[in-house]
Amino acid sequence: MTTTTAEKVVNGVDAGRLFQTITAIEQDPAIAKFNFRLSNFWVHGAHNRAVVADFDGARTTHRRDKTYFVYDKDEHPALLGEDRGANPVEYLLAGLAGCVTTTLVYHAAARGITLTRVDAELDGDIDLRGLLGMSEEVRPGYQSIRMMLHVEGDASREELADLVRLAERRSPVADAVMHGTPLQLDLADEGT
C-alpha cells in the first residue's frame, strides 16, 4: 500500500490509523497474522446456519461481546431448498464483492482519493453435473465469475482503473478464488 501521511477520514476510513497499522506491521510483522473462523450447523434439508463469534489478530483474540453474526444458508426450491437464505455460492459472491470493495476503498483512502460510488455486479456459472457427480470433466464449483465495478470519485478514469486492478490483486477473497487455497477437510472424532 502506498503510504503517505494522513490525519483525516477518507471514504469512512481513518487514514491516520491505517498508516499507524502499516507502521506497526513494518516494525512487527507478527501483528499482521490473523485467523478467522466460524461454526456451521445443519438445520434441516439444505438449510444450515453459520455463526461468527471471534477471530485472532494483532496478537490477541477479538470477541464480539454484544452480538454474533449469523448467516442462514439454504437453496431455492428449484434446488430442493426452502429459500430461508442465500445459498452458499451466493455467499461466496457476496464475500468476493465485499472484500474487493473494501480493499479498493482502503487503498483509495491511502492515496487520498475520495470515492462517491463503489457498486459491484457479480455473476458466475455453475454446472450441477459436477456437484451431482455426473461428470468428472465438470468441476463442482464456479466455472467462471464476472465482476463489474462502478467506481466514481475525485480521480481520473485511469487512477480508478488502477485502483480496480490493485483491489483485484490485493483482495484476500479474490486471491483465494483466483489462486485456490489449500483446504484440509477432516471428520471430527466421535463426541466432539
Short mmCIF file of C-alpha atoms in Angstrom, two decimals:
data_model
loop_
_atom_site.label_atom_id
_atom_site.label_comp_id
_atom_site.label_asym_id
_atom_site.label_seq_id
_atom_site.Cartn_x
_atom_site.Cartn_y
_atom_site.Cartn_z
CA MET A 1 0.00 0.00 0.00
CA THR A 2 1.37 3.39 -0.90
CA THR A 3 1.91 5.20 2.36
CA THR A 4 1.57 8.92 2.74
CA THR A 5 0.84 10.66 5.99
CA ALA A 6 -2.78 11.41 6.57
CA GLU A 7 -4.68 12.71 9.56
CA LYS A 8 -8.17 12.58 8.12
CA VAL A 9 -11.03 10.25 7.41
CA VAL A 10 -11.30 9.36 3.72
CA ASN A 11 -14.22 7.25 2.48
CA GLY A 12 -15.11 6.45 6.09
CA VAL A 13 -11.59 5.09 6.71
CA ASP A 14 -9.42 6.68 9.41
CA ALA A 15 -6.34 7.16 7.22
CA GLY A 16 -4.19 8.05 10.22
CA ARG A 17 -4.99 4.74 11.92
CA LEU A 18 -4.47 2.93 8.61
CA PHE A 19 -0.92 4.29 8.38
CA GLN A 20 -0.29 3.59 12.09
CA THR A 21 -1.27 -0.03 11.41
CA ILE A 22 1.10 -0.20 8.44
CA THR A 23 3.94 1.19 10.54
CA ALA A 24 3.24 -1.25 13.39
CA ILE A 25 3.28 -4.19 10.95
CA GLU A 26 6.54 -2.96 9.41
CA GLN A 27 8.06 -2.99 12.92
CA ASP A 28 6.50 -6.33 13.97
CA PRO A 29 5.24 -8.50 11.07
CA ALA A 30 3.61 -10.96 13.53
CA ILE A 31 0.91 -8.33 14.13
CA ALA A 32 -0.31 -8.99 10.56
CA LYS A 33 -1.18 -12.65 11.24
CA PHE A 34 -4.93 -13.26 11.56
CA ASN A 35 -7.08 -16.37 11.95
CA PHE A 36 -10.77 -16.13 11.07
CA ARG A 37 -13.27 -18.83 12.00
CA LEU A 38 -16.91 -19.72 12.25
CA SER A 39 -19.09 -22.63 13.28
CA ASN A 40 -21.72 -24.05 10.94
CA PHE A 41 -24.77 -26.08 12.00
CA TRP A 42 -27.10 -28.08 9.79
CA VAL A 43 -30.75 -27.18 10.49
CA HIS A 44 -32.84 -29.23 8.04
CA GLY A 45 -32.73 -30.13 4.36
CA ALA A 46 -30.47 -27.62 2.62
CA HIS A 47 -30.84 -25.08 5.47
CA ASN A 48 -27.78 -24.53 7.64
CA ARG A 49 -26.57 -21.70 9.84
CA ALA A 50 -23.10 -20.26 10.40
CA VAL A 51 -22.16 -18.27 13.50
CA VAL A 52 -19.18 -15.92 13.69
CA ALA A 53 -18.18 -15.05 17.25
CA ASP A 54 -14.47 -14.20 17.33
CA PHE A 55 -11.16 -14.12 15.49
CA ASP A 56 -7.46 -13.85 16.28
CA GLY A 57 -5.29 -11.00 15.05
CA ALA A 58 -2.71 -8.44 16.14
CA ARG A 59 -1.56 -10.90 18.81
CA THR A 60 -4.95 -11.16 20.55
CA THR A 61 -8.38 -12.75 20.32
CA HIS A 62 -11.16 -10.35 19.37
CA ARG A 63 -14.55 -11.44 20.76
CA ARG A 64 -17.82 -9.98 19.63
CA ASP A 65 -19.37 -9.41 23.05
CA LYS A 66 -22.61 -7.69 22.03
CA THR A 67 -23.70 -9.86 19.14
CA TYR A 68 -22.67 -12.73 16.95
CA PHE A 69 -23.03 -12.64 13.20
CA VAL A 70 -25.42 -15.32 11.96
CA TYR A 71 -25.63 -16.42 8.33
CA ASP A 72 -28.54 -18.59 7.26
CA LYS A 73 -27.90 -20.54 4.08
CA ASP A 74 -30.41 -22.53 2.06
CA GLU A 75 -31.28 -23.34 -1.52
CA HIS A 76 -34.08 -22.04 -3.70
CA PRO A 77 -36.94 -24.55 -4.24
CA ALA A 78 -35.57 -25.10 -7.77
CA LEU A 79 -32.55 -26.61 -5.97
CA LEU A 80 -34.66 -28.55 -3.43
CA GLY A 81 -34.46 -25.99 -0.63
CA GLU A 82 -36.93 -23.73 1.18
CA ASP A 83 -35.22 -20.39 0.37
CA ARG A 84 -34.50 -19.45 4.01
CA GLY A 85 -31.33 -17.64 2.98
CA ALA A 86 -28.93 -17.08 0.13
CA ASN A 87 -27.20 -20.24 -0.99
CA PRO A 88 -23.51 -20.84 -0.24
CA VAL A 89 -22.29 -19.95 -3.75
CA GLU A 90 -24.22 -16.66 -3.50
CA TYR A 91 -22.45 -16.01 -0.18
CA LEU A 92 -19.17 -16.62 -1.98
CA LEU A 93 -20.11 -13.91 -4.50
CA ALA A 94 -21.14 -11.59 -1.64
CA GLY A 95 -17.86 -12.21 0.18
CA LEU A 96 -15.90 -11.56 -3.01
CA ALA A 97 -17.80 -8.32 -3.70
CA GLY A 98 -17.37 -7.10 -0.12
CA CYS A 99 -13.67 -7.91 0.03
CA VAL A 100 -12.79 -6.35 -3.33
CA THR A 101 -14.83 -3.25 -2.43
CA THR A 102 -13.19 -2.85 0.99
CA THR A 103 -9.73 -3.39 -0.50
CA LEU A 104 -10.41 -0.73 -3.13
CA VAL A 105 -11.79 1.73 -0.56
CA TYR A 106 -8.79 1.28 1.79
CA HIS A 107 -6.27 1.79 -1.00
CA ALA A 108 -8.19 4.83 -2.27
CA ALA A 109 -8.13 6.28 1.27
CA ALA A 110 -4.38 5.66 1.49
CA ARG A 111 -3.94 7.61 -1.75
CA GLY A 112 -6.22 10.42 -0.58
CA ILE A 113 -8.82 9.64 -3.26
CA THR A 114 -12.38 10.43 -2.19
CA LEU A 115 -14.89 7.98 -3.61
CA THR A 116 -18.55 8.80 -4.20
CA ARG A 117 -19.65 5.43 -5.55
CA VAL A 118 -18.45 1.83 -5.46
CA ASP A 119 -21.07 -0.64 -6.67
CA ALA A 120 -20.47 -4.17 -7.88
CA GLU A 121 -22.43 -6.59 -10.00
CA LEU A 122 -21.35 -10.23 -9.97
CA ASP A 123 -22.49 -13.40 -11.64
CA GLY A 124 -20.99 -16.84 -12.07
CA ASP A 125 -21.64 -20.09 -13.89
CA ILE A 126 -22.04 -23.49 -12.22
CA ASP A 127 -22.86 -26.79 -13.92
CA LEU A 128 -24.75 -29.07 -11.49
CA ARG A 129 -23.28 -32.17 -13.14
CA GLY A 130 -20.09 -31.51 -11.14
CA LEU A 131 -21.92 -31.24 -7.79
CA LEU A 132 -24.03 -34.32 -8.52
CA GLY A 133 -21.02 -36.41 -9.59
CA MET A 134 -22.46 -36.95 -13.06
CA SER A 135 -19.28 -35.93 -14.90
CA GLU A 136 -15.66 -35.98 -13.79
CA GLU A 137 -14.92 -33.44 -16.55
CA VAL A 138 -17.16 -30.81 -14.92
CA ARG A 139 -15.85 -29.12 -11.79
CA PRO A 140 -18.42 -28.73 -8.98
CA GLY A 141 -17.65 -25.06 -8.37
CA TYR A 142 -17.84 -21.94 -10.44
CA GLN A 143 -16.53 -22.33 -13.98
CA SER A 144 -16.16 -18.55 -14.16
CA ILE A 145 -17.10 -15.44 -12.21
CA ARG A 146 -17.60 -11.99 -13.67
CA MET A 147 -17.46 -8.81 -11.60
CA MET A 148 -18.26 -5.32 -12.88
CA LEU A 149 -17.31 -2.42 -10.62
CA HIS A 150 -18.88 1.02 -10.94
CA VAL A 151 -16.42 3.42 -9.28
CA GLU A 152 -16.67 7.20 -9.11
CA GLY A 153 -14.63 9.73 -7.19
CA ASP A 154 -12.20 12.61 -7.38
CA ALA A 155 -9.70 10.70 -9.52
CA SER A 156 -9.16 10.20 -13.22
CA ARG A 157 -10.57 7.16 -15.00
CA GLU A 158 -7.00 5.84 -15.25
CA GLU A 159 -6.48 6.20 -11.47
CA LEU A 160 -9.81 4.48 -10.78
CA ALA A 161 -8.91 1.64 -13.18
CA ASP A 162 -5.58 1.30 -11.35
CA LEU A 163 -7.47 1.02 -8.04
CA VAL A 164 -9.68 -1.72 -9.51
CA ARG A 165 -6.62 -3.72 -10.67
CA LEU A 166 -4.98 -3.17 -7.28
CA ALA A 167 -8.10 -4.38 -5.46
CA GLU A 168 -8.17 -7.48 -7.67
CA ARG A 169 -4.53 -8.24 -6.74
CA ARG A 170 -4.78 -7.40 -3.02
CA SER A 171 -8.22 -8.69 -2.01
CA PRO A 172 -7.83 -11.82 0.16
CA VAL A 173 -11.08 -13.32 -1.14
CA ALA A 174 -10.22 -12.58 -4.78
CA ASP A 175 -6.85 -14.24 -4.17
CA ALA A 176 -8.50 -17.34 -2.69
CA VAL A 177 -10.91 -17.57 -5.64
CA MET A 178 -8.35 -16.90 -8.37
CA HIS A 179 -5.45 -18.90 -6.98
CA GLY A 180 -7.09 -21.53 -4.82
CA THR A 181 -6.40 -22.01 -1.14
CA PRO A 182 -5.47 -25.41 0.30
CA LEU A 183 -8.42 -26.93 2.15
CA GLN A 184 -7.97 -29.50 4.89
CA LEU A 185 -11.31 -31.25 5.43
CA ASP A 186 -11.45 -33.91 8.16
CA LEU A 187 -14.08 -35.90 10.04
CA ALA A 188 -14.09 -34.94 13.73
CA ASP A 189 -13.61 -37.62 16.35
CA GLU A 190 -16.92 -39.00 17.67
CA GLY A 191 -18.34 -36.91 20.50
CA THR A 192 -16.52 -33.67 19.72
#
